[in-house]
Amino acid sequence: MDSNKTIILITGATAGIGFETASLFATIPSYHTIIGARSVEKGEKAVSEISSKNPQGTISFVLIDVTDDASISAAASTIAKEFGRVDVLINNAGLISHAPSLRAQLRESFETNTIGAAVVSETFTPLLLKSSKAKMINISSGLGSISQTLDPKNPYYKAPVAAYMMSKAGLNMLTAYDYARLGDQGVKVWSFCPGYVVTGLSGTGEKGVQERIARGAKSPKESAEGLLAVVEGKRDADVGKFIRKDGVYGW
Ligand SMILES: NC(=O)c1ccc[n+]([C@@H]2O[C@H](COP(=O)([O-])OP(=O)(O)OC[C@H]3O[C@@H](n4cnc5c(N)ncnc54)[C@H](OP(=O)(O)O)[C@@H]3O)[C@@H](O)[C@H]2O)c1
């Protein structure tokens, strides 16, 4: 491995926005993208699909389930041994819970979207601090913005996904916390809203995809382009903020 490559870890990159982002980054020879996967099968499939289209890009996968501390620590040890550092951590793994009660939805949503990202961030901090250009990007949602939630002109006003919204508001606090914690040590931190895009997030598999297409969602390739701009330094002026592809959200 060329030690000058930018080492990028994307959690939850076997589908949706994470997968499209890894696919775009694989077109850039100076990047090495590590796909976070919950199974060897999914990780191998994602790497083989991406590599077959971009033989010049370098890509690998690591097993990481963000709800499992042992899995997160094992992933950090593997990456430490193989690469020695992480230049860009994208906390992307996320879900909308369809559990049968609000309490269960809150628990499931926070476990992955908020607690998972916080433990990944804490566990990978030593590897980020080994980078001279460290960036942490937390994949949030406009639905996690308190100011948007209070705005009747917001197209998603009264969206009926309380657990998801609360978990992403919590993730935004993680961004603010980590910006304060790590900013003066050279780590740049953002929350990033990828926009409303076609993925399996709304439901299981094809059902979620079809629901989103019907509601006019865009391509996750656009989210990937927005993330590339952050990694390339084009959003450095907005560090510490809650950004989207074409602007900045109020918290
Ligand atoms: N799509 C949108 O319109 C939209 C809008 C705003 C924000 N977002 C955010 O964007 C991020 C990506 O979502 P997406 O739309 O791309 O959804 P997706 O297609 O459902 O992909 C989610 C990814 O996260 C992984 N994942 C779920 N739980 C995990 C866990 N415990 N540990 C590790 N990986 C896990 C999934 O892996 P498996 O394949 O193993 O399940 C999958 O690879 C999420 O944080 C979401 O909240 C999406």
PDB file of C-alpha atoms and ligand atoms in Angstrom:
ATOM      1  CA  MET A   1       0.000   0.000   0.000  1.00  0.00           C
ATOM      2  CA  ASP A   2       1.275   3.451  -1.025  1.00  0.00           C
ATOM      3  CA  SER A   3       1.609   5.298   2.308  1.00  0.00           C
ATOM      4  CA  ASN A   4       0.689   8.601   0.626  1.00  0.00           C
ATOM      5  CA  LYS A   5      -2.824   7.390  -0.181  1.00  0.00           C
ATOM      6  CA  THR A   6      -5.737   8.979   1.657  1.00  0.00           C
ATOM      7  CA  ILE A   7      -7.187   6.218   3.862  1.00  0.00           C
ATOM      8  CA  ILE A   8     -10.977   6.485   4.135  1.00  0.00           C
ATOM      9  CA  LEU A   9     -13.279   4.332   6.272  1.00  0.00           C
ATOM     10  CA  ILE A  10     -17.009   4.400   5.505  1.00  0.00           C
ATOM     11  CA  THR A  11     -19.258   2.515   7.940  1.00  0.00           C
ATOM     12  CA  GLY A  12     -22.304   0.834   6.412  1.00  0.00           C
ATOM     13  CA  ALA A  13     -20.903   0.973   2.887  1.00  0.00           C
ATOM     14  CA  THR A  14     -22.352  -2.248   1.447  1.00  0.00           C
ATOM     15  CA  ALA A  15     -25.502  -0.459   0.214  1.00  0.00           C
ATOM     16  CA  GLY A  16     -27.037   2.926  -0.532  1.00  0.00           C
ATOM     17  CA  ILE A  17     -25.108   6.141   0.028  1.00  0.00           C
ATOM     18  CA  GLY A  18     -22.067   4.414   1.555  1.00  0.00           C
ATOM     19  CA  PHE A  19     -21.739   2.086  -1.431  1.00  0.00           C
ATOM     20  CA  GLU A  20     -22.134   4.903  -3.985  1.00  0.00           C
ATOM     21  CA  THR A  21     -19.585   6.989  -2.102  1.00  0.00           C
ATOM     22  CA  ALA A  22     -17.086   4.115  -2.028  1.00  0.00           C
ATOM     23  CA  SER A  23     -17.742   3.608  -5.776  1.00  0.00           C
ATOM     24  CA  LEU A  24     -16.982   7.261  -6.534  1.00  0.00           C
ATOM     25  CA  PHE A  25     -13.897   7.329  -4.308  1.00  0.00           C
ATOM     26  CA  ALA A  26     -12.602   4.184  -6.077  1.00  0.00           C
ATOM     27  CA  THR A  27     -12.242   6.265  -9.252  1.00  0.00           C
ATOM     28  CA  ILE A  28      -9.549   8.345  -7.522  1.00  0.00           C
ATOM     29  CA  PRO A  29      -6.189   6.542  -7.548  1.00  0.00           C
ATOM     30  CA  SER A  30      -4.827   8.502  -4.550  1.00  0.00           C
ATOM     31  CA  TYR A  31      -7.601   7.186  -2.258  1.00  0.00           C
ATOM     32  CA  HIS A  32      -7.886   3.839  -0.514  1.00  0.00           C
ATOM     33  CA  THR A  33     -11.447   3.259   0.661  1.00  0.00           C
ATOM     34  CA  ILE A  34     -12.271   0.735   3.359  1.00  0.00           C
ATOM     35  CA  ILE A  35     -15.863  -0.439   3.159  1.00  0.00           C
ATOM     36  CA  GLY A  36     -17.445  -1.117   6.557  1.00  0.00           C
ATOM     37  CA  ALA A  37     -19.496  -4.316   6.211  1.00  0.00           C
ATOM     38  CA  ARG A  38     -21.570  -6.419   8.599  1.00  0.00           C
ATOM     39  CA  SER A  39     -20.715  -9.709   6.900  1.00  0.00           C
ATOM     40  CA  VAL A  40     -17.839 -11.116   4.870  1.00  0.00           C
ATOM     41  CA  GLU A  41     -20.290 -11.955   2.099  1.00  0.00           C
ATOM     42  CA  LYS A  42     -21.571  -8.366   1.796  1.00  0.00           C
ATOM     43  CA  GLY A  43     -18.052  -6.934   2.090  1.00  0.00           C
ATOM     44  CA  GLU A  44     -16.627  -9.208  -0.611  1.00  0.00           C
ATOM     45  CA  LYS A  45     -19.584  -8.528  -2.915  1.00  0.00           C
ATOM     46  CA  ALA A  46     -19.224  -4.744  -2.551  1.00  0.00           C
ATOM     47  CA  VAL A  47     -15.448  -4.843  -3.149  1.00  0.00           C
ATOM     48  CA  SER A  48     -15.816  -7.085  -6.184  1.00  0.00           C
ATOM     49  CA  GLU A  49     -18.596  -4.959  -7.731  1.00  0.00           C
ATOM     50  CA  ILE A  50     -16.643  -1.741  -7.262  1.00  0.00           C
ATOM     51  CA  SER A  51     -13.257  -3.160  -8.332  1.00  0.00           C
ATOM     52  CA  SER A  52     -14.694  -4.661 -11.518  1.00  0.00           C
ATOM     53  CA  LYS A  53     -15.768  -1.154 -12.613  1.00  0.00           C
ATOM     54  CA  ASN A  54     -12.689   0.688 -11.301  1.00  0.00           C
ATOM     55  CA  PRO A  55      -9.640  -1.551 -11.569  1.00  0.00           C
ATOM     56  CA  GLN A  56      -7.339   1.457 -10.910  1.00  0.00           C
ATOM     57  CA  GLY A  57      -8.938   2.367  -7.572  1.00  0.00           C
ATOM     58  CA  THR A  58      -7.925   0.605  -4.380  1.00  0.00           C
ATOM     59  CA  ILE A  59     -10.615  -0.695  -2.090  1.00  0.00           C
ATOM     60  CA  SER A  60     -10.979  -3.238   0.716  1.00  0.00           C
ATOM     61  CA  PHE A  61     -13.472  -4.049   3.435  1.00  0.00           C
ATOM     62  CA  VAL A  62     -13.444  -4.471   7.186  1.00  0.00           C
ATOM     63  CA  LEU A  63     -16.057  -6.172   9.326  1.00  0.00           C
ATOM     64  CA  ILE A  64     -17.772  -3.605  11.540  1.00  0.00           C
ATOM     65  CA  ASP A  65     -21.153  -3.629  13.228  1.00  0.00           C
ATOM     66  CA  VAL A  66     -21.567  -0.250  14.918  1.00  0.00           C
ATOM     67  CA  THR A  67     -23.843  -1.701  17.607  1.00  0.00           C
ATOM     68  CA  ASP A  68     -21.126  -4.105  18.772  1.00  0.00           C
ATOM     69  CA  ASP A  69     -18.160  -2.693  20.740  1.00  0.00           C
ATOM     70  CA  ALA A  70     -16.013  -5.802  20.150  1.00  0.00           C
ATOM     71  CA  SER A  71     -16.594  -5.529  16.397  1.00  0.00           C
ATOM     72  CA  ILE A  72     -15.653  -1.811  16.420  1.00  0.00           C
ATOM     73  CA  SER A  73     -12.455  -2.485  18.416  1.00  0.00           C
ATOM     74  CA  ALA A  74     -11.508  -5.405  16.155  1.00  0.00           C
ATOM     75  CA  ALA A  75     -12.000  -3.208  13.060  1.00  0.00           C
ATOM     76  CA  ALA A  76      -9.778  -0.494  14.574  1.00  0.00           C
ATOM     77  CA  SER A  77      -7.039  -3.076  15.363  1.00  0.00           C
ATOM     78  CA  THR A  78      -7.197  -4.505  11.830  1.00  0.00           C
ATOM     79  CA  ILE A  79      -6.929  -1.048  10.255  1.00  0.00           C
ATOM     80  CA  ALA A  80      -4.161  -0.006  12.685  1.00  0.00           C
ATOM     81  CA  LYS A  81      -2.106  -3.055  11.647  1.00  0.00           C
ATOM     82  CA  GLU A  82      -2.752  -2.685   7.938  1.00  0.00           C
ATOM     83  CA  PHE A  83      -2.720   1.098   7.445  1.00  0.00           C
ATOM     84  CA  GLY A  84      -1.499   2.678  10.704  1.00  0.00           C
ATOM     85  CA  ARG A  85      -3.968   5.560  10.512  1.00  0.00           C
ATOM     86  CA  VAL A  86      -7.332   6.768   9.191  1.00  0.00           C
ATOM     87  CA  ASP A  87      -7.438  10.065   7.272  1.00  0.00           C
ATOM     88  CA  VAL A  88     -11.209  10.251   6.801  1.00  0.00           C
ATOM     89  CA  LEU A  89     -13.867   8.566   8.932  1.00  0.00           C
ATOM     90  CA  ILE A  90     -17.390   8.670   7.512  1.00  0.00           C
ATOM     91  CA  ASN A  91     -19.949   7.624  10.133  1.00  0.00           C
ATOM     92  CA  ASN A  92     -22.600   6.559   7.621  1.00  0.00           C
ATOM     93  CA  ALA A  93     -24.225   3.384   9.007  1.00  0.00           C
ATOM     94  CA  GLY A  94     -27.813   4.211   9.863  1.00  0.00           C
ATOM     95  CA  LEU A  95     -31.409   3.079   9.845  1.00  0.00           C
ATOM     96  CA  ILE A  96     -35.035   4.077  10.243  1.00  0.00           C
ATOM     97  CA  SER A  97     -36.546   1.746  12.806  1.00  0.00           C
ATOM     98  CA  HIS A  98     -39.834  -0.028  12.115  1.00  0.00           C
ATOM     99  CA  ALA A  99     -39.986  -1.606  15.580  1.00  0.00           C
ATOM    100  CA  PRO A 100     -43.512  -2.052  16.968  1.00  0.00           C
ATOM    101  CA  SER A 101     -43.396   0.589  19.745  1.00  0.00           C
ATOM    102  CA  LEU A 102     -41.953   4.083  20.101  1.00  0.00           C
ATOM    103  CA  ARG A 103     -39.655   2.881  22.902  1.00  0.00           C
ATOM    104  CA  ALA A 104     -38.304   0.086  20.711  1.00  0.00           C
ATOM    105  CA  GLN A 105     -37.881   2.473  17.760  1.00  0.00           C
ATOM    106  CA  LEU A 106     -35.984   4.950  19.941  1.00  0.00           C
ATOM    107  CA  ARG A 107     -33.709   2.235  21.283  1.00  0.00           C
ATOM    108  CA  GLU A 108     -32.962   0.791  17.842  1.00  0.00           C
ATOM    109  CA  SER A 109     -32.442   4.211  16.245  1.00  0.00           C
ATOM    110  CA  PHE A 110     -30.156   5.555  18.958  1.00  0.00           C
ATOM    111  CA  GLU A 111     -28.203   2.291  19.156  1.00  0.00           C
ATOM    112  CA  THR A 112     -27.133   2.528  15.508  1.00  0.00           C
ATOM    113  CA  ASN A 113     -27.448   6.184  14.463  1.00  0.00           C
ATOM    114  CA  THR A 114     -26.120   7.877  17.582  1.00  0.00           C
ATOM    115  CA  ILE A 115     -24.440   5.495  20.035  1.00  0.00           C
ATOM    116  CA  GLY A 116     -22.837   3.505  17.210  1.00  0.00           C
ATOM    117  CA  ALA A 117     -21.326   6.636  15.658  1.00  0.00           C
ATOM    118  CA  ALA A 118     -20.143   7.907  19.063  1.00  0.00           C
ATOM    119  CA  VAL A 119     -18.348   4.654  19.914  1.00  0.00           C
ATOM    120  CA  VAL A 120     -16.818   4.443  16.424  1.00  0.00           C
ATOM    121  CA  SER A 121     -15.648   8.047  16.751  1.00  0.00           C
ATOM    122  CA  GLU A 122     -14.113   7.430  20.186  1.00  0.00           C
ATOM    123  CA  THR A 123     -12.482   4.125  19.160  1.00  0.00           C
ATOM    124  CA  PHE A 124     -10.995   5.527  15.935  1.00  0.00           C
ATOM    125  CA  THR A 125      -9.787   8.813  17.464  1.00  0.00           C
ATOM    126  CA  PRO A 126      -6.210   7.514  18.032  1.00  0.00           C
ATOM    127  CA  LEU A 127      -6.022   6.470  14.341  1.00  0.00           C
ATOM    128  CA  LEU A 128      -7.407   9.833  13.171  1.00  0.00           C
ATOM    129  CA  LEU A 129      -4.854  11.641  15.327  1.00  0.00           C
ATOM    130  CA  LYS A 130      -2.095   9.786  13.435  1.00  0.00           C
ATOM    131  CA  SER A 131      -3.231  11.562  10.240  1.00  0.00           C
ATOM    132  CA  SER A 132      -1.957  14.996   9.223  1.00  0.00           C
ATOM    133  CA  LYS A 133      -5.255  15.721   7.402  1.00  0.00           C
ATOM    134  CA  ALA A 134      -7.914  14.049   9.558  1.00  0.00           C
ATOM    135  CA  LYS A 135     -11.597  14.491   8.789  1.00  0.00           C
ATOM    136  CA  MET A 136     -14.689  13.048  10.452  1.00  0.00           C
ATOM    137  CA  ILE A 137     -18.014  13.268   8.617  1.00  0.00           C
ATOM    138  CA  ASN A 138     -21.188  12.235  10.430  1.00  0.00           C
ATOM    139  CA  ILE A 139     -24.003  11.387   8.020  1.00  0.00           C
ATOM    140  CA  SER A 140     -26.947  13.161   9.559  1.00  0.00           C
ATOM    141  CA  SER A 141     -30.283  14.253   8.079  1.00  0.00           C
ATOM    142  CA  GLY A 142     -32.241  17.483   7.738  1.00  0.00           C
ATOM    143  CA  LEU A 143     -34.794  15.558   9.813  1.00  0.00           C
ATOM    144  CA  GLY A 144     -32.337  15.849  12.724  1.00  0.00           C
ATOM    145  CA  SER A 145     -32.286  19.652  12.543  1.00  0.00           C
ATOM    146  CA  ILE A 146     -34.221  21.230  15.425  1.00  0.00           C
ATOM    147  CA  SER A 147     -34.581  24.524  13.532  1.00  0.00           C
ATOM    148  CA  GLN A 148     -35.970  22.707  10.429  1.00  0.00           C
ATOM    149  CA  THR A 149     -38.346  20.704  12.630  1.00  0.00           C
ATOM    150  CA  LEU A 150     -39.788  23.962  14.006  1.00  0.00           C
ATOM    151  CA  ASP A 151     -40.209  25.520  10.534  1.00  0.00           C
ATOM    152  CA  PRO A 152     -43.712  25.035   9.011  1.00  0.00           C
ATOM    153  CA  LYS A 153     -42.243  25.836   5.553  1.00  0.00           C
ATOM    154  CA  ASN A 154     -39.945  22.825   5.749  1.00  0.00           C
ATOM    155  CA  PRO A 155     -41.249  20.188   3.251  1.00  0.00           C
ATOM    156  CA  TYR A 156     -40.721  17.521   5.920  1.00  0.00           C
ATOM    157  CA  TYR A 157     -42.631  19.474   8.623  1.00  0.00           C
ATOM    158  CA  LYS A 158     -44.383  16.974  10.940  1.00  0.00           C
ATOM    159  CA  ALA A 159     -42.568  13.992   9.412  1.00  0.00           C
ATOM    160  CA  PRO A 160     -43.767  11.040  11.508  1.00  0.00           C
ATOM    161  CA  VAL A 161     -40.347   9.584  12.342  1.00  0.00           C
ATOM    162  CA  ALA A 162     -39.688  10.876  15.868  1.00  0.00           C
ATOM    163  CA  ALA A 163     -37.105   8.235  16.781  1.00  0.00           C
ATOM    164  CA  TYR A 164     -35.052   8.840  13.624  1.00  0.00           C
ATOM    165  CA  MET A 165     -35.237  12.632  14.066  1.00  0.00           C
ATOM    166  CA  MET A 166     -34.180  12.470  17.716  1.00  0.00           C
ATOM    167  CA  SER A 167     -31.324  10.073  16.961  1.00  0.00           C
ATOM    168  CA  LYS A 168     -29.959  12.353  14.213  1.00  0.00           C
ATOM    169  CA  ALA A 169     -30.285  15.420  16.490  1.00  0.00           C
ATOM    170  CA  GLY A 170     -28.176  13.407  18.950  1.00  0.00           C
ATOM    171  CA  LEU A 171     -25.674  12.653  16.186  1.00  0.00           C
ATOM    172  CA  ASN A 172     -25.454  16.398  15.495  1.00  0.00           C
ATOM    173  CA  MET A 173     -24.492  16.920  19.142  1.00  0.00           C
ATOM    174  CA  LEU A 174     -21.752  14.313  18.631  1.00  0.00           C
ATOM    175  CA  THR A 175     -20.460  16.470  15.749  1.00  0.00           C
ATOM    176  CA  ALA A 176     -20.416  19.576  17.947  1.00  0.00           C
ATOM    177  CA  TYR A 177     -18.821  17.623  20.800  1.00  0.00           C
ATOM    178  CA  ASP A 178     -16.111  16.131  18.585  1.00  0.00           C
ATOM    179  CA  TYR A 179     -15.452  19.465  16.879  1.00  0.00           C
ATOM    180  CA  ALA A 180     -14.812  20.964  20.331  1.00  0.00           C
ATOM    181  CA  ARG A 181     -12.875  17.866  21.496  1.00  0.00           C
ATOM    182  CA  LEU A 182     -10.682  17.366  18.431  1.00  0.00           C
ATOM    183  CA  GLY A 183     -10.702  20.616  16.424  1.00  0.00           C
ATOM    184  CA  ASP A 184      -7.597  22.041  18.111  1.00  0.00           C
ATOM    185  CA  GLN A 185      -5.800  18.718  17.455  1.00  0.00           C
ATOM    186  CA  GLY A 186      -6.276  19.160  13.709  1.00  0.00           C
ATOM    187  CA  VAL A 187      -9.331  16.949  13.134  1.00  0.00           C
ATOM    188  CA  LYS A 188     -12.010  18.582  10.976  1.00  0.00           C
ATOM    189  CA  VAL A 189     -15.550  17.494  11.878  1.00  0.00           C
ATOM    190  CA  TRP A 190     -18.901  18.007  10.131  1.00  0.00           C
ATOM    191  CA  SER A 191     -22.474  16.742  10.107  1.00  0.00           C
ATOM    192  CA  PHE A 192     -23.496  16.151   6.485  1.00  0.00           C
ATOM    193  CA  CYS A 193     -27.050  15.704   5.180  1.00  0.00           C
ATOM    194  CA  PRO A 194     -26.892  13.568   2.003  1.00  0.00           C
ATOM    195  CA  GLY A 195     -30.301  14.819   0.734  1.00  0.00           C
ATOM    196  CA  TYR A 196     -33.381  12.743   0.078  1.00  0.00           C
ATOM    197  CA  VAL A 197     -32.080   9.930  -2.129  1.00  0.00           C
ATOM    198  CA  VAL A 198     -33.127   6.516  -3.402  1.00  0.00           C
ATOM    199  CA  THR A 199     -31.847   3.788  -1.068  1.00  0.00           C
ATOM    200  CA  GLY A 200     -33.330   0.978   0.995  1.00  0.00           C
ATOM    201  CA  LEU A 201     -33.528   3.203   4.111  1.00  0.00           C
ATOM    202  CA  SER A 202     -37.327   3.512   4.220  1.00  0.00           C
ATOM    203  CA  GLY A 203     -38.095  -0.165   4.249  1.00  0.00           C
ATOM    204  CA  THR A 204     -36.618  -3.499   3.520  1.00  0.00           C
ATOM    205  CA  GLY A 205     -34.844  -3.779   0.190  1.00  0.00           C
ATOM    206  CA  GLU A 206     -36.812  -3.116  -2.962  1.00  0.00           C
ATOM    207  CA  LYS A 207     -39.900  -1.880  -1.080  1.00  0.00           C
ATOM    208  CA  GLY A 208     -37.916   0.998   0.452  1.00  0.00           C
ATOM    209  CA  VAL A 209     -36.380   1.814  -2.917  1.00  0.00           C
ATOM    210  CA  GLN A 210     -39.772   1.915  -4.665  1.00  0.00           C
ATOM    211  CA  GLU A 211     -41.306   4.111  -1.906  1.00  0.00           C
ATOM    212  CA  ARG A 212     -38.506   6.618  -2.303  1.00  0.00           C
ATOM    213  CA  ILE A 213     -38.687   6.695  -6.118  1.00  0.00           C
ATOM    214  CA  ALA A 214     -42.431   7.372  -5.817  1.00  0.00           C
ATOM    215  CA  ARG A 215     -41.723  10.368  -3.537  1.00  0.00           C
ATOM    216  CA  GLY A 216     -39.203  11.888  -5.959  1.00  0.00           C
ATOM    217  CA  ALA A 217     -35.956  11.013  -4.208  1.00  0.00           C
ATOM    218  CA  LYS A 218     -32.700  11.764  -6.067  1.00  0.00           C
ATOM    219  CA  SER A 219     -29.744   9.487  -6.803  1.00  0.00           C
ATOM    220  CA  PRO A 220     -27.288   8.639  -3.996  1.00  0.00           C
ATOM    221  CA  LYS A 221     -24.582   9.499  -6.555  1.00  0.00           C
ATOM    222  CA  GLU A 222     -25.390  13.148  -5.681  1.00  0.00           C
ATOM    223  CA  SER A 223     -24.740  12.435  -1.988  1.00  0.00           C
ATOM    224  CA  ALA A 224     -21.424  10.847  -2.984  1.00  0.00           C
ATOM    225  CA  GLU A 225     -20.440  13.969  -4.961  1.00  0.00           C
ATOM    226  CA  GLY A 226     -21.256  16.129  -1.925  1.00  0.00           C
ATOM    227  CA  LEU A 227     -19.080  13.923   0.259  1.00  0.00           C
ATOM    228  CA  LEU A 228     -16.221  14.012  -2.256  1.00  0.00           C
ATOM    229  CA  ALA A 229     -16.256  17.830  -2.033  1.00  0.00           C
ATOM    230  CA  VAL A 230     -15.873  17.575   1.770  1.00  0.00           C
ATOM    231  CA  VAL A 231     -12.994  15.071   1.496  1.00  0.00           C
ATOM    232  CA  GLU A 232     -11.302  17.233  -1.167  1.00  0.00           C
ATOM    233  CA  GLY A 233     -11.304  20.207   1.213  1.00  0.00           C
ATOM    234  CA  LYS A 234     -13.924  22.220  -0.684  1.00  0.00           C
ATOM    235  CA  ARG A 235     -16.084  22.555   2.481  1.00  0.00           C
ATOM    236  CA  ASP A 236     -13.287  23.461   4.889  1.00  0.00           C
ATOM    237  CA  ALA A 237     -14.803  26.932   5.388  1.00  0.00           C
ATOM    238  CA  ASP A 238     -17.858  25.203   6.911  1.00  0.00           C
ATOM    239  CA  VAL A 239     -15.958  22.999   9.362  1.00  0.00           C
ATOM    240  CA  GLY A 240     -17.843  22.372  12.595  1.00  0.00           C
ATOM    241  CA  LYS A 241     -21.182  22.969  10.860  1.00  0.00           C
ATOM    242  CA  PHE A 242     -24.189  20.946   9.746  1.00  0.00           C
ATOM    243  CA  ILE A 243     -23.751  21.003   5.976  1.00  0.00           C
ATOM    244  CA  ARG A 244     -25.592  19.701   2.925  1.00  0.00           C
ATOM    245  CA  LYS A 245     -24.397  19.461  -0.685  1.00  0.00           C
ATOM    246  CA  ASP A 246     -25.402  23.027  -1.582  1.00  0.00           C
ATOM    247  CA  GLY A 247     -25.464  24.841   1.736  1.00  0.00           C
ATOM    248  CA  VAL A 248     -25.562  24.784   5.512  1.00  0.00           C
ATOM    249  CA  TYR A 249     -28.428  23.789   7.819  1.00  0.00           C
ATOM    250  CA  GLY A 250     -29.225  25.488  11.088  1.00  0.00           C
ATOM    251  CA  TRP A 251     -28.789  23.021  13.962  1.00  0.00           C
TER     252      TRP A 251
HETATM  253  N1  LIG B   1     -31.401   7.918   1.914  1.00  0.00           N
HETATM  254  C1  LIG B   1     -31.692   9.123   2.326  1.00  0.00           C
HETATM  255  O1  LIG B   1     -32.544   9.818   1.727  1.00  0.00           O
HETATM  256  C2  LIG B   1     -31.024   9.686   3.533  1.00  0.00           C
HETATM  257  C3  LIG B   1     -31.330  11.008   3.905  1.00  0.00           C
HETATM  258  C4  LIG B   1     -30.701  11.542   5.002  1.00  0.00           C
HETATM  259  C5  LIG B   1     -29.780  10.786   5.716  1.00  0.00           C
HETATM  260  N2  LIG B   1     -29.501   9.509   5.346  1.00  0.00           N
HETATM  261  C6  LIG B   1     -28.516   8.755   6.127  1.00  0.00           C
HETATM  262  O2  LIG B   1     -27.565   8.194   5.239  1.00  0.00           O
HETATM  263  C7  LIG B   1     -26.967   7.041   5.855  1.00  0.00           C
HETATM  264  C8  LIG B   1     -26.963   5.879   4.865  1.00  0.00           C
HETATM  265  O3  LIG B   1     -28.307   5.498   4.613  1.00  0.00           O
HETATM  266  P1  LIG B   1     -28.805   4.913   3.232  1.00  0.00           P
HETATM  267  O4  LIG B   1     -29.903   5.778   2.795  1.00  0.00           O
HETATM  268  O5  LIG B   1     -27.667   4.668   2.338  1.00  0.00           O
HETATM  269  O6  LIG B   1     -29.478   3.555   3.753  1.00  0.00           O
HETATM  270  P2  LIG B   1     -29.287   2.019   3.319  1.00  0.00           P
HETATM  271  O7  LIG B   1     -29.292   1.891   1.852  1.00  0.00           O
HETATM  272  O8  LIG B   1     -30.297   1.292   4.126  1.00  0.00           O
HETATM  273  O9  LIG B   1     -27.814   1.667   3.820  1.00  0.00           O
HETATM  274  C9  LIG B   1     -27.530   1.620   5.190  1.00  0.00           C
HETATM  275  C10 LIG B   1     -26.184   0.971   5.386  1.00  0.00           C
HETATM  276  O10 LIG B   1     -25.915   0.963   6.805  1.00  0.00           O
HETATM  277  C11 LIG B   1     -25.566  -0.356   7.180  1.00  0.00           C
HETATM  278  N3  LIG B   1     -25.896  -0.610   8.579  1.00  0.00           N
HETATM  279  C12 LIG B   1     -27.105  -0.601   9.194  1.00  0.00           C
HETATM  280  N4  LIG B   1     -26.959  -0.917  10.486  1.00  0.00           N
HETATM  281  C13 LIG B   1     -25.632  -1.124  10.696  1.00  0.00           C
HETATM  282  C14 LIG B   1     -24.854  -1.488  11.809  1.00  0.00           C
HETATM  283  N5  LIG B   1     -25.404  -1.735  13.008  1.00  0.00           N
HETATM  284  N6  LIG B   1     -23.512  -1.599  11.668  1.00  0.00           N
HETATM  285  C15 LIG B   1     -22.929  -1.375  10.473  1.00  0.00           C
HETATM  286  N7  LIG B   1     -23.611  -1.063   9.364  1.00  0.00           N
HETATM  287  C16 LIG B   1     -24.952  -0.945   9.478  1.00  0.00           C
HETATM  288  C17 LIG B   1     -26.336  -1.272   6.230  1.00  0.00           C
HETATM  289  O11 LIG B   1     -25.725  -2.540   6.211  1.00  0.00           O
HETATM  290  P3  LIG B   1     -26.551  -3.893   5.930  1.00  0.00           P
HETATM  291  O12 LIG B   1     -26.581  -4.000   4.420  1.00  0.00           O
HETATM  292  O13 LIG B   1     -25.733  -4.941   6.600  1.00  0.00           O
HETATM  293  O14 LIG B   1     -27.915  -3.725   6.530  1.00  0.00           O
HETATM  294  C18 LIG B   1     -26.165  -0.502   4.926  1.00  0.00           C
HETATM  295  O15 LIG B   1     -24.908  -0.808   4.342  1.00  0.00           O
HETATM  296  C19 LIG B   1     -27.780   6.769   7.110  1.00  0.00           C
HETATM  297  O16 LIG B   1     -27.087   7.275   8.250  1.00  0.00           O
HETATM  298  C20 LIG B   1     -29.050   7.558   6.883  1.00  0.00           C
HETATM  299  O17 LIG B   1     -29.680   7.933   8.085  1.00  0.00           O
HETATM  300  C21 LIG B   1     -30.103   8.943   4.269  1.00  0.00           C
END
